JSON list of C-alpha atoms and ligand atoms in Angstrom, two decimals:
[
{"chain": "A", "resi": 1322, "resn": "UNK", "atom": "CA", "xyz": [-17.73, -24.77, -14.04]},
{"chain": "A", "resi": 1323, "resn": "UNK", "atom": "CA", "xyz": [-14.02, -24.92, -13.13]},
{"chain": "A", "resi": 1324, "resn": "UNK", "atom": "CA", "xyz": [-12.75, -24.45, -9.59]},
{"chain": "A", "resi": 1325, "resn": "UNK", "atom": "CA", "xyz": [-11.05, -21.19, -10.52]},
{"chain": "A", "resi": 1326, "resn": "UNK", "atom": "CA", "xyz": [-14.30, -19.79, -11.90]},
{"chain": "A", "resi": 1327, "resn": "UNK", "atom": "CA", "xyz": [-16.12, -20.73, -8.70]},
{"chain": "A", "resi": 1328, "resn": "UNK", "atom": "CA", "xyz": [-13.40, -19.08, -6.59]},
{"chain": "A", "resi": 1329, "resn": "UNK", "atom": "CA", "xyz": [-13.57, -15.95, -8.76]},
{"chain": "A", "resi": 1330, "resn": "UNK", "atom": "CA", "xyz": [-17.33, -15.77, -8.48]},
{"chain": "A", "resi": 1331, "resn": "UNK", "atom": "CA", "xyz": [-17.17, -16.15, -4.71]},
{"chain": "A", "resi": 1332, "resn": "UNK", "atom": "CA", "xyz": [-14.53, -13.44, -4.48]},
{"chain": "A", "resi": 1333, "resn": "UNK", "atom": "CA", "xyz": [-16.60, -11.13, -6.66]},
{"chain": "A", "resi": 1334, "resn": "UNK", "atom": "CA", "xyz": [-19.50, -11.71, -4.30]},
{"chain": "A", "resi": 1335, "resn": "UNK", "atom": "CA", "xyz": [-17.23, -11.04, -1.32]},
{"chain": "A", "resi": 1336, "resn": "UNK", "atom": "CA", "xyz": [-15.94, -7.88, -3.01]},
{"chain": "A", "resi": 1337, "resn": "UNK", "atom": "CA", "xyz": [-12.33, -8.27, -1.98]},
{"chain": "A", "resi": 1338, "resn": "UNK", "atom": "CA", "xyz": [-9.37, -6.09, -2.76]},
{"chain": "A", "resi": 1339, "resn": "UNK", "atom": "CA", "xyz": [-5.70, -6.79, -2.30]},
{"chain": "A", "resi": 1340, "resn": "UNK", "atom": "CA", "xyz": [-3.71, -3.79, -1.10]},
{"chain": "A", "resi": 1341, "resn": "UNK", "atom": "CA", "xyz": [0.05, -3.62, -0.62]},
{"chain": "A", "resi": 1342, "resn": "UNK", "atom": "CA", "xyz": [1.53, -1.17, 1.91]},
{"chain": "A", "resi": 1343, "resn": "UNK", "atom": "CA", "xyz": [5.12, -0.32, 1.03]},
{"chain": "A", "resi": 1344, "resn": "UNK", "atom": "CA", "xyz": [7.63, 2.42, 1.73]},
{"chain": "A", "resi": 1345, "resn": "UNK", "atom": "CA", "xyz": [10.95, 2.92, 3.46]},
{"chain": "A", "resi": 1346, "resn": "UNK", "atom": "CA", "xyz": [11.40, 1.63, 6.99]},
{"chain": "A", "resi": 1347, "resn": "UNK", "atom": "CA", "xyz": [10.08, 3.94, 9.72]},
{"chain": "A", "resi": 1348, "resn": "UNK", "atom": "CA", "xyz": [7.57, 5.56, 7.34]},
{"chain": "A", "resi": 1349, "resn": "UNK", "atom": "CA", "xyz": [4.64, 4.55, 9.53]},
{"chain": "A", "resi": 1350, "resn": "UNK", "atom": "CA", "xyz": [2.99, 1.73, 7.51]},
{"chain": "A", "resi": 1351, "resn": "UNK", "atom": "CA", "xyz": [2.26, -0.53, 10.46]},
{"chain": "A", "resi": 1352, "resn": "UNK", "atom": "CA", "xyz": [1.17, 2.39, 12.64]},
{"chain": "A", "resi": 1353, "resn": "UNK", "atom": "CA", "xyz": [-1.32, 3.56, 10.00]},
{"chain": "A", "resi": 1354, "resn": "UNK", "atom": "CA", "xyz": [-2.80, 0.09, 9.74]},
{"chain": "A", "resi": 1355, "resn": "UNK", "atom": "CA", "xyz": [-2.97, -0.35, 13.52]},
{"chain": "A", "resi": 1356, "resn": "UNK", "atom": "CA", "xyz": [-4.64, 3.06, 13.80]},
{"chain": "A", "resi": 1357, "resn": "UNK", "atom": "CA", "xyz": [-7.24, 2.17, 11.18]},
{"chain": "A", "resi": 1358, "resn": "UNK", "atom": "CA", "xyz": [-8.09, -1.11, 12.88]},
{"chain": "A", "resi": 1359, "resn": "UNK", "atom": "CA", "xyz": [-8.37, 0.55, 16.29]},
{"chain": "A", "resi": 1360, "resn": "UNK", "atom": "CA", "xyz": [-5.30, -1.19, 17.75]},
{"chain": "A", "resi": 1361, "resn": "UNK", "atom": "CA", "xyz": [-2.69, 0.10, 20.20]},
{"chain": "A", "resi": 1362, "resn": "UNK", "atom": "CA", "xyz": [-0.13, 2.24, 18.37]},
{"chain": "A", "resi": 1363, "resn": "UNK", "atom": "CA", "xyz": [2.13, 2.89, 21.35]},
{"chain": "A", "resi": 1364, "resn": "UNK", "atom": "CA", "xyz": [4.42, -0.10, 21.01]},
{"chain": "A", "resi": 1365, "resn": "UNK", "atom": "CA", "xyz": [4.97, -0.91, 17.36]},
{"chain": "A", "resi": 1366, "resn": "UNK", "atom": "CA", "xyz": [8.32, -2.32, 16.36]},
{"chain": "A", "resi": 1367, "resn": "UNK", "atom": "CA", "xyz": [9.90, -2.48, 12.90]},
{"chain": "A", "resi": 1368, "resn": "UNK", "atom": "CA", "xyz": [8.33, -5.13, 10.67]},
{"chain": "A", "resi": 1369, "resn": "UNK", "atom": "CA", "xyz": [10.92, -7.81, 9.93]},
{"chain": "A", "resi": 1370, "resn": "UNK", "atom": "CA", "xyz": [8.70, -9.90, 7.66]},
{"chain": "A", "resi": 1371, "resn": "UNK", "atom": "CA", "xyz": [5.13, -8.91, 6.92]},
{"chain": "A", "resi": 1372, "resn": "UNK", "atom": "CA", "xyz": [1.73, -8.42, 8.56]},
{"chain": "A", "resi": 1373, "resn": "UNK", "atom": "CA", "xyz": [-1.64, -9.17, 7.06]},
{"chain": "A", "resi": 1374, "resn": "UNK", "atom": "CA", "xyz": [-4.58, -7.06, 8.05]},
{"chain": "A", "resi": 1375, "resn": "UNK", "atom": "CA", "xyz": [-8.18, -7.35, 6.94]},
{"chain": "A", "resi": 1376, "resn": "UNK", "atom": "CA", "xyz": [-10.17, -4.14, 6.92]},
{"chain": "A", "resi": 1377, "resn": "UNK", "atom": "CA", "xyz": [-13.81, -3.68, 6.04]},
{"chain": "A", "resi": 1378, "resn": "UNK", "atom": "CA", "xyz": [-14.58, -0.47, 4.17]},
{"chain": "A", "resi": 1379, "resn": "UNK", "atom": "CA", "xyz": [-18.28, -0.29, 3.37]},
{"chain": "A", "resi": 1380, "resn": "UNK", "atom": "CA", "xyz": [-19.19, -3.38, 1.38]},
{"chain": "A", "resi": 1381, "resn": "UNK", "atom": "CA", "xyz": [-15.55, -4.13, 0.52]},
{"chain": "A", "resi": 1382, "resn": "UNK", "atom": "CA", "xyz": [-13.04, -6.34, 2.27]},
{"chain": "A", "resi": 1383, "resn": "UNK", "atom": "CA", "xyz": [-9.47, -5.13, 2.01]},
{"chain": "A", "resi": 1384, "resn": "UNK", "atom": "CA", "xyz": [-6.77, -7.74, 2.37]},
{"chain": "A", "resi": 1385, "resn": "UNK", "atom": "CA", "xyz": [-3.79, -5.61, 3.27]},
{"chain": "A", "resi": 1386, "resn": "UNK", "atom": "CA", "xyz": [-0.19, -6.76, 3.14]},
{"chain": "A", "resi": 1387, "resn": "UNK", "atom": "CA", "xyz": [2.20, -4.63, 5.20]},
{"chain": "A", "resi": 1388, "resn": "UNK", "atom": "CA", "xyz": [5.79, -5.51, 4.37]},
{"chain": "A", "resi": 1389, "resn": "UNK", "atom": "CA", "xyz": [8.91, -4.35, 6.23]},
{"chain": "A", "resi": 1390, "resn": "UNK", "atom": "CA", "xyz": [10.77, -1.54, 4.47]},
{"chain": "A", "resi": 1391, "resn": "UNK", "atom": "CA", "xyz": [14.33, -1.96, 5.74]},
{"chain": "A", "resi": 1392, "resn": "UNK", "atom": "CA", "xyz": [16.88, -2.03, 2.94]},
{"chain": "A", "resi": 1393, "resn": "UNK", "atom": "CA", "xyz": [17.70, -5.70, 3.46]},
{"chain": "A", "resi": 1394, "resn": "UNK", "atom": "CA", "xyz": [14.00, -6.59, 3.20]},
{"chain": "A", "resi": 1395, "resn": "UNK", "atom": "CA", "xyz": [13.22, -4.62, 0.03]},
{"chain": "A", "resi": 1396, "resn": "UNK", "atom": "CA", "xyz": [14.32, -7.41, -2.34]},
{"chain": "A", "resi": 1397, "resn": "UNK", "atom": "CA", "xyz": [11.44, -9.46, -0.88]},
{"chain": "A", "resi": 1398, "resn": "UNK", "atom": "CA", "xyz": [8.80, -6.89, -1.84]},
{"chain": "A", "resi": 1399, "resn": "UNK", "atom": "CA", "xyz": [8.46, -8.53, -5.23]},
{"chain": "A", "resi": 1400, "resn": "UNK", "atom": "CA", "xyz": [7.09, -11.67, -3.58]},
{"chain": "A", "resi": 1401, "resn": "UNK", "atom": "CA", "xyz": [3.92, -9.72, -2.83]},
{"chain": "A", "resi": 1402, "resn": "UNK", "atom": "CA", "xyz": [3.23, -8.05, -6.18]},
{"chain": "A", "resi": 1403, "resn": "UNK", "atom": "CA", "xyz": [0.97, -10.71, -7.73]},
{"chain": "A", "resi": 1404, "resn": "UNK", "atom": "CA", "xyz": [-2.69, -9.72, -8.03]},
{"chain": "A", "resi": 1405, "resn": "UNK", "atom": "CA", "xyz": [-2.21, -6.41, -6.23]},
{"chain": "A", "resi": 1406, "resn": "UNK", "atom": "CA", "xyz": [-5.10, -4.02, -6.80]},
{"chain": "A", "resi": 1407, "resn": "UNK", "atom": "CA", "xyz": [-3.56, -1.00, -5.07]},
{"chain": "A", "resi": 1408, "resn": "UNK", "atom": "CA", "xyz": [-0.20, 0.07, -3.70]},
{"chain": "A", "resi": 1409, "resn": "UNK", "atom": "CA", "xyz": [-0.17, 2.43, -0.75]},
{"chain": "A", "resi": 1410, "resn": "UNK", "atom": "CA", "xyz": [3.25, 4.08, -0.63]},
{"chain": "A", "resi": 1411, "resn": "UNK", "atom": "CA", "xyz": [3.90, 5.56, 2.79]},
{"chain": "A", "resi": 1412, "resn": "UNK", "atom": "CA", "xyz": [6.36, 8.43, 3.23]},
{"chain": "A", "resi": 1413, "resn": "UNK", "atom": "CA", "xyz": [7.85, 9.80, 6.44]},
{"chain": "A", "resi": 1414, "resn": "UNK", "atom": "CA", "xyz": [7.34, 13.49, 5.61]},
{"chain": "A", "resi": 1415, "resn": "UNK", "atom": "CA", "xyz": [9.84, 14.49, 8.30]},
{"chain": "A", "resi": 1416, "resn": "UNK", "atom": "CA", "xyz": [12.66, 12.48, 6.71]},
{"chain": "A", "resi": 1417, "resn": "UNK", "atom": "CA", "xyz": [13.88, 14.92, 4.05]},
{"chain": "A", "resi": 1418, "resn": "UNK", "atom": "CA", "xyz": [17.27, 13.21, 3.90]},
{"chain": "A", "resi": 1419, "resn": "UNK", "atom": "CA", "xyz": [15.86, 9.95, 2.58]},
{"chain": "A", "resi": 1420, "resn": "UNK", "atom": "CA", "xyz": [13.33, 11.44, 0.16]},
{"chain": "A", "resi": 1421, "resn": "UNK", "atom": "CA", "xyz": [15.65, 10.68, -2.78]},
{"chain": "A", "resi": 1422, "resn": "UNK", "atom": "CA", "xyz": [16.06, 7.09, -1.65]},
{"chain": "A", "resi": 1423, "resn": "UNK", "atom": "CA", "xyz": [12.29, 6.74, -1.45]},
{"chain": "A", "resi": 1424, "resn": "UNK", "atom": "CA", "xyz": [11.82, 8.30, -4.89]},
{"chain": "A", "resi": 1425, "resn": "UNK", "atom": "CA", "xyz": [14.20, 5.76, -6.38]},
{"chain": "A", "resi": 1426, "resn": "UNK", "atom": "CA", "xyz": [12.44, 2.82, -4.74]},
{"chain": "A", "resi": 1427, "resn": "UNK", "atom": "CA", "xyz": [9.04, 4.08, -5.87]},
{"chain": "A", "resi": 1428, "resn": "UNK", "atom": "CA", "xyz": [10.24, 4.54, -9.44]},
{"chain": "A", "resi": 1429, "resn": "UNK", "atom": "CA", "xyz": [11.54, 0.96, -9.48]},
{"chain": "A", "resi": 1430, "resn": "UNK", "atom": "CA", "xyz": [8.25, -0.28, -8.09]},
{"chain": "A", "resi": 1431, "resn": "UNK", "atom": "CA", "xyz": [6.19, 1.44, -10.75]},
{"chain": "A", "resi": 1432, "resn": "UNK", "atom": "CA", "xyz": [8.19, -0.18, -13.51]},
{"chain": "A", "resi": 1433, "resn": "UNK", "atom": "CA", "xyz": [7.21, -3.64, -12.25]},
{"chain": "A", "resi": 1434, "resn": "UNK", "atom": "CA", "xyz": [5.06, -5.41, -14.80]},
{"chain": "A", "resi": 1435, "resn": "UNK", "atom": "CA", "xyz": [2.99, -7.22, -12.18]},
{"chain": "A", "resi": 1436, "resn": "UNK", "atom": "CA", "xyz": [1.94, -3.89, -10.66]},
{"chain": "A", "resi": 1437, "resn": "UNK", "atom": "CA", "xyz": [0.95, -2.42, -14.01]},
{"chain": "A", "resi": 1438, "resn": "UNK", "atom": "CA", "xyz": [-2.77, -2.14, -13.30]},
{"chain": "A", "resi": 1439, "resn": "UNK", "atom": "CA", "xyz": [-2.50, -1.11, -9.66]},
{"chain": "A", "resi": 1440, "resn": "UNK", "atom": "CA", "xyz": [-3.81, 2.15, -8.25]},
{"chain": "A", "resi": 1441, "resn": "UNK", "atom": "CA", "xyz": [-1.21, 4.20, -6.34]},
{"chain": "A", "resi": 1442, "resn": "UNK", "atom": "CA", "xyz": [-1.91, 6.16, -3.17]},
{"chain": "A", "resi": 1443, "resn": "UNK", "atom": "CA", "xyz": [0.95, 8.07, -1.57]},
{"chain": "A", "resi": 1444, "resn": "UNK", "atom": "CA", "xyz": [0.43, 8.79, 2.10]},
{"chain": "A", "resi": 1445, "resn": "UNK", "atom": "CA", "xyz": [2.51, 11.81, 3.16]},
{"chain": "A", "resi": 1446, "resn": "UNK", "atom": "CA", "xyz": [2.58, 10.61, 6.77]},
{"chain": "A", "resi": 1447, "resn": "UNK", "atom": "CA", "xyz": [3.76, 12.28, 10.00]},
{"chain": "A", "resi": 1448, "resn": "UNK", "atom": "CA", "xyz": [2.25, 15.64, 9.09]},
{"chain": "A", "resi": 1449, "resn": "UNK", "atom": "CA", "xyz": [1.84, 16.22, 12.85]},
{"chain": "A", "resi": 1450, "resn": "UNK", "atom": "CA", "xyz": [5.61, 16.67, 13.20]},
{"chain": "A", "resi": 1451, "resn": "UNK", "atom": "CA", "xyz": [6.91, 20.24, 13.01]},
{"chain": "A", "resi": 1452, "resn": "UNK", "atom": "CA", "xyz": [9.19, 20.68, 10.01]},
{"chain": "A", "resi": 1453, "resn": "UNK", "atom": "CA", "xyz": [7.56, 17.95, 7.94]},
{"chain": "A", "resi": 1454, "resn": "UNK", "atom": "CA", "xyz": [7.68, 18.47, 4.20]},
{"chain": "A", "resi": 1455, "resn": "UNK", "atom": "CA", "xyz": [4.42, 19.60, 2.64]},
{"chain": "A", "resi": 1456, "resn": "UNK", "atom": "CA", "xyz": [2.41, 17.57, 0.16]},
{"chain": "A", "resi": 1457, "resn": "UNK", "atom": "CA", "xyz": [3.65, 19.82, -2.66]},
{"chain": "A", "resi": 1458, "resn": "UNK", "atom": "CA", "xyz": [7.27, 19.28, -1.66]},
{"chain": "A", "resi": 1459, "resn": "UNK", "atom": "CA", "xyz": [6.80, 15.52, -1.50]},
{"chain": "A", "resi": 1460, "resn": "UNK", "atom": "CA", "xyz": [4.94, 15.43, -4.81]},
{"chain": "A", "resi": 1461, "resn": "UNK", "atom": "CA", "xyz": [7.92, 17.17, -6.40]},
{"chain": "A", "resi": 1462, "resn": "UNK", "atom": "CA", "xyz": [10.56, 15.10, -4.59]},
{"chain": "A", "resi": 1463, "resn": "UNK", "atom": "CA", "xyz": [8.92, 11.86, -5.72]},
{"chain": "A", "resi": 1464, "resn": "UNK", "atom": "CA", "xyz": [8.25, 13.14, -9.25]},
{"chain": "A", "resi": 1465, "resn": "UNK", "atom": "CA", "xyz": [4.60, 12.14, -9.00]},
{"chain": "A", "resi": 1466, "resn": "UNK", "atom": "CA", "xyz": [3.49, 14.52, -11.76]},
{"chain": "A", "resi": 1467, "resn": "UNK", "atom": "CA", "xyz": [5.59, 12.51, -14.20]},
{"chain": "A", "resi": 1468, "resn": "UNK", "atom": "CA", "xyz": [3.75, 9.27, -13.50]},
{"chain": "A", "resi": 1469, "resn": "UNK", "atom": "CA", "xyz": [1.64, 8.29, -16.47]},
{"chain": "A", "resi": 1470, "resn": "UNK", "atom": "CA", "xyz": [1.60, 4.54, -15.94]},
{"chain": "A", "resi": 1471, "resn": "UNK", "atom": "CA", "xyz": [-0.63, 4.52, -12.86]},
{"chain": "A", "resi": 1472, "resn": "UNK", "atom": "CA", "xyz": [-3.60, 6.34, -11.49]},
{"chain": "A", "resi": 1473, "resn": "UNK", "atom": "CA", "xyz": [-2.17, 8.12, -8.45]},
{"chain": "A", "resi": 1474, "resn": "UNK", "atom": "CA", "xyz": [-3.00, 10.49, -5.65]},
{"chain": "A", "resi": 1475, "resn": "UNK", "atom": "CA", "xyz": [-1.12, 11.93, -2.68]},
{"chain": "A", "resi": 1476, "resn": "UNK", "atom": "CA", "xyz": [-2.85, 12.53, 0.66]},
{"chain": "A", "resi": 1477, "resn": "UNK", "atom": "CA", "xyz": [-1.30, 14.16, 3.74]},
{"chain": "A", "resi": 1478, "resn": "UNK", "atom": "CA", "xyz": [-1.89, 12.22, 6.94]},
{"chain": "A", "resi": 1479, "resn": "UNK", "atom": "CA", "xyz": [-0.85, 11.41, 10.46]},
{"chain": "A", "resi": 1480, "resn": "UNK", "atom": "CA", "xyz": [-1.07, 7.95, 11.93]},
{"chain": "A", "resi": 1481, "resn": "UNK", "atom": "CA", "xyz": [-0.95, 9.55, 15.36]},
{"chain": "A", "resi": 1482, "resn": "UNK", "atom": "CA", "xyz": [-3.93, 11.90, 14.95]},
{"chain": "A", "resi": 1483, "resn": "UNK", "atom": "CA", "xyz": [-5.64, 9.75, 12.32]},
{"chain": "A", "resi": 1484, "resn": "UNK", "atom": "CA", "xyz": [-6.05, 12.73, 10.02]},
{"chain": "A", "resi": 1485, "resn": "UNK", "atom": "CA", "xyz": [-6.17, 11.92, 6.32]},
{"chain": "A", "resi": 1486, "resn": "UNK", "atom": "CA", "xyz": [-6.33, 8.14, 6.72]},
{"chain": "A", "resi": 1487, "resn": "UNK", "atom": "CA", "xyz": [-10.01, 7.77, 5.81]},
{"chain": "A", "resi": 1488, "resn": "UNK", "atom": "CA", "xyz": [-9.71, 10.19, 2.92]},
{"chain": "A", "resi": 1489, "resn": "UNK", "atom": "CA", "xyz": [-6.81, 8.20, 1.46]},
{"chain": "A", "resi": 1490, "resn": "UNK", "atom": "CA", "xyz": [-8.35, 4.78, 1.89]},
{"chain": "A", "resi": 1491, "resn": "UNK", "atom": "CA", "xyz": [-11.75, 5.91, 0.60]},
{"chain": "A", "resi": 1492, "resn": "UNK", "atom": "CA", "xyz": [-10.07, 7.10, -2.58]},
{"chain": "A", "resi": 1493, "resn": "UNK", "atom": "CA", "xyz": [-8.28, 3.74, -2.97]},
{"chain": "A", "resi": 1494, "resn": "UNK", "atom": "CA", "xyz": [-11.48, 1.77, -2.47]},
{"chain": "A", "resi": 1495, "resn": "UNK", "atom": "CA", "xyz": [-13.40, 4.00, -4.89]},
{"chain": "A", "resi": 1496, "resn": "UNK", "atom": "CA", "xyz": [-10.74, 3.70, -7.56]},
{"chain": "A", "resi": 1497, "resn": "UNK", "atom": "CA", "xyz": [-10.30, -0.05, -7.27]},
{"chain": "A", "resi": 1498, "resn": "UNK", "atom": "CA", "xyz": [-14.03, -0.70, -7.01]},
{"chain": "A", "resi": 1499, "resn": "UNK", "atom": "CA", "xyz": [-14.60, 1.34, -10.15]},
{"chain": "A", "resi": 1500, "resn": "UNK", "atom": "CA", "xyz": [-12.09, -0.75, -12.01]},
{"chain": "A", "resi": 1501, "resn": "UNK", "atom": "CA", "xyz": [-12.93, -4.21, -10.64]},
{"chain": "A", "resi": 1502, "resn": "UNK", "atom": "CA", "xyz": [-16.58, -4.18, -9.86]},
{"chain": "A", "resi": 1503, "resn": "UNK", "atom": "CA", "xyz": [-18.33, -1.48, -11.82]},
{"chain": "A", "resi": 1504, "resn": "UNK", "atom": "CA", "xyz": [-16.64, -1.70, -15.19]},
{"chain": "A", "resi": 1505, "resn": "UNK", "atom": "CA", "xyz": [-16.58, -5.52, -15.20]},
{"chain": "A", "resi": 1506, "resn": "UNK", "atom": "CA", "xyz": [-13.38, -5.35, -17.23]},
{"chain": "A", "resi": 1507, "resn": "UNK", "atom": "CA", "xyz": [-11.49, -7.93, -15.28]},
{"chain": "A", "resi": 1508, "resn": "UNK", "atom": "CA", "xyz": [-12.00, -10.49, -12.56]},
{"chain": "A", "resi": 1509, "resn": "UNK", "atom": "CA", "xyz": [-11.10, -9.54, -8.98]},
{"chain": "A", "resi": 1510, "resn": "UNK", "atom": "CA", "xyz": [-7.62, -10.28, -7.69]},
{"chain": "A", "resi": 1511, "resn": "UNK", "atom": "CA", "xyz": [-6.66, -13.88, -7.13]},
{"chain": "A", "resi": 1512, "resn": "UNK", "atom": "CA", "xyz": [-6.35, -15.23, -3.63]},
{"chain": "A", "resi": 1513, "resn": "UNK", "atom": "CA", "xyz": [-2.84, -14.77, -2.21]},
{"chain": "A", "resi": 1514, "resn": "UNK", "atom": "CA", "xyz": [-2.16, -18.52, -1.83]},
{"chain": "A", "resi": 1515, "resn": "UNK", "atom": "CA", "xyz": [0.74, -18.49, -4.27]},
{"chain": "A", "resi": 1516, "resn": "UNK", "atom": "CA", "xyz": [2.76, -15.80, -2.50]},
{"chain": "A", "resi": 1517, "resn": "UNK", "atom": "CA", "xyz": [6.05, -17.00, -1.13]},
{"chain": "A", "resi": 1518, "resn": "UNK", "atom": "CA", "xyz": [6.85, -15.31, 2.13]},
{"chain": "A", "resi": 1519, "resn": "UNK", "atom": "CA", "xyz": [10.21, -13.86, 3.06]},
{"chain": "A", "resi": 1520, "resn": "UNK", "atom": "CA", "xyz": [12.02, -15.35, 5.99]},
{"chain": "A", "resi": 1521, "resn": "UNK", "atom": "CA", "xyz": [11.88, -13.48, 9.26]},
{"chain": "A", "resi": 1522, "resn": "UNK", "atom": "CA", "xyz": [15.15, -11.60, 9.46]},
{"chain": "A", "resi": 1523, "resn": "UNK", "atom": "CA", "xyz": [16.57, -10.60, 12.77]},
{"chain": "A", "resi": 1524, "resn": "UNK", "atom": "CA", "xyz": [17.79, -7.02, 13.10]},
{"chain": "B", "resi": 589, "resn": "GTP", "atom": "N1", "xyz": [4.85, 11.67, 14.95]},
{"chain": "B", "resi": 589, "resn": "GTP", "atom": "C1", "xyz": [4.47, 10.63, 14.23]},
{"chain": "B", "resi": 589, "resn": "GTP", "atom": "N2", "xyz": [5.09, 9.44, 14.36]},
{"chain": "B", "resi": 589, "resn": "GTP", "atom": "C2", "xyz": [4.67, 8.40, 13.62]},
{"chain": "B", "resi": 589, "resn": "GTP", "atom": "C3", "xyz": [3.60, 8.51, 12.70]},
{"chain": "B", "resi": 589, "resn": "GTP", "atom": "N3", "xyz": [3.43, 7.31, 12.10]},
{"chain": "B", "resi": 589, "resn": "GTP", "atom": "C4", "xyz": [4.35, 6.50, 12.62]},
{"chain": "B", "resi": 589, "resn": "GTP", "atom": "N4", "xyz": [5.10, 7.13, 13.53]},
{"chain": "B", "resi": 589, "resn": "GTP", "atom": "C5", "xyz": [6.22, 6.58, 14.31]},
{"chain": "B", "resi": 589, "resn": "GTP", "atom": "O1", "xyz": [7.22, 6.18, 13.40]},
{"chain": "B", "resi": 589, "resn": "GTP", "atom": "C6", "xyz": [7.89, 5.01, 13.83]},
{"chain": "B", "resi": 589, "resn": "GTP", "atom": "C7", "xyz": [7.86, 3.94, 12.75]},
{"chain": "B", "resi": 589, "resn": "GTP", "atom": "O2", "xyz": [6.53, 3.50, 12.53]},
{"chain": "B", "resi": 589, "resn": "GTP", "atom": "P1", "xyz": [6.21, 2.07, 11.89]},
{"chain": "B", "resi": 589, "resn": "GTP", "atom": "O3", "xyz": [4.74, 2.01, 11.75]},
{"chain": "B", "resi": 589, "resn": "GTP", "atom": "O4", "xyz": [6.89, 0.99, 12.64]},
{"chain": "B", "resi": 589, "resn": "GTP", "atom": "O5", "xyz": [6.91, 2.23, 10.47]},
{"chain": "B", "resi": 589, "resn": "GTP", "atom": "P2", "xyz": [6.95, 1.17, 9.29]},
{"chain": "B", "resi": 589, "resn": "GTP", "atom": "O6", "xyz": [6.80, 1.92, 8.02]},
{"chain": "B", "resi": 589, "resn": "GTP", "atom": "O7", "xyz": [5.98, 0.07, 9.53]},
{"chain": "B", "resi": 589, "resn": "GTP", "atom": "O8", "xyz": [8.45, 0.63, 9.38]},
{"chain": "B", "resi": 589, "resn": "GTP", "atom": "P3", "xyz": [9.03, -0.80, 8.92]},
{"chain": "B", "resi": 589, "resn": "GTP", "atom": "O9", "xyz": [8.14, -1.85, 9.50]},
{"chain": "B", "resi": 589, "resn": "GTP", "atom": "O10", "xyz": [10.42, -0.87, 9.46]},
{"chain": "B", "resi": 589, "resn": "GTP", "atom": "O11", "xyz": [9.03, -0.81, 7.42]},
{"chain": "B", "resi": 589, "resn": "GTP", "atom": "C8", "xyz": [7.17, 4.58, 15.12]},
{"chain": "B", "resi": 589, "resn": "GTP", "atom": "O12", "xyz": [7.94, 5.06, 16.21]},
{"chain": "B", "resi": 589, "resn": "GTP", "atom": "C9", "xyz": [5.83, 5.31, 15.05]},
{"chain": "B", "resi": 589, "resn": "GTP", "atom": "O13", "xyz": [5.31, 5.63, 16.32]},
{"chain": "B", "resi": 589, "resn": "GTP", "atom": "C10", "xyz": [2.96, 9.80, 12.56]},
{"chain": "B", "resi": 589, "resn": "GTP", "atom": "O14", "xyz": [2.04, 10.01, 11.78]},
{"chain": "B", "resi": 589, "resn": "GTP", "atom": "N5", "xyz": [3.45, 10.80, 13.34]},
{"chain": "B", "resi": 590, "resn": "MG", "atom": "MG1", "xyz": [6.14, -1.92, 9.87]}
]
């Protein structure tokens, strides 16, 4: 048995998933992840490289990559695409002015060949803020109904109150598990050893 086969079998046993958190800067990616892992969300600063977070959801281990969304960092997103099982696209629902910018970035992302099989969850974050756009408005602004290439869903949430976070992540885990572990159609995602990391960029 080859080394790769052994690694794959071990990963299948471990039931791992690789999830990529992306979205414009200030959307709330890092805050959502901190909230889900029970960390302190009062002093989070913009991500200038990436964070890796491991979350257990039931019998599954989620290896989550949270990459900074500032414009200068977006060219580095592609370094993280390989073997991604799900993309979680986080939107600041209170930032109507940059909704078009986000829609363009998301469209570009979905045309990436290496993300072809990935499940897409859109988190309409910051729903606790008065004046935030509704899920329907964000669905329209991002043109989600036109997506045929990926299985997608949009979930309203707030990283501050925690509302919606479990619902969204449970859907992701269910979708990915159905594809990777129940259908047996393909092996689980490879380990992320081959990813080349972006340099830390100072603001
Ligand atoms: N009111 C409110 N504020 C939030 C929410 N989520 C995040 N924030 C705030 O939004 C700001 C940005 O949050 P981050 O988690 O750093 O955003 P990010 O998407 O990781 O940003 P980058 O790392 O720059 O890509 C912080 O001041 C958070 O406290 C939310 O649900 N509601
Ligand atoms: Mg961040």
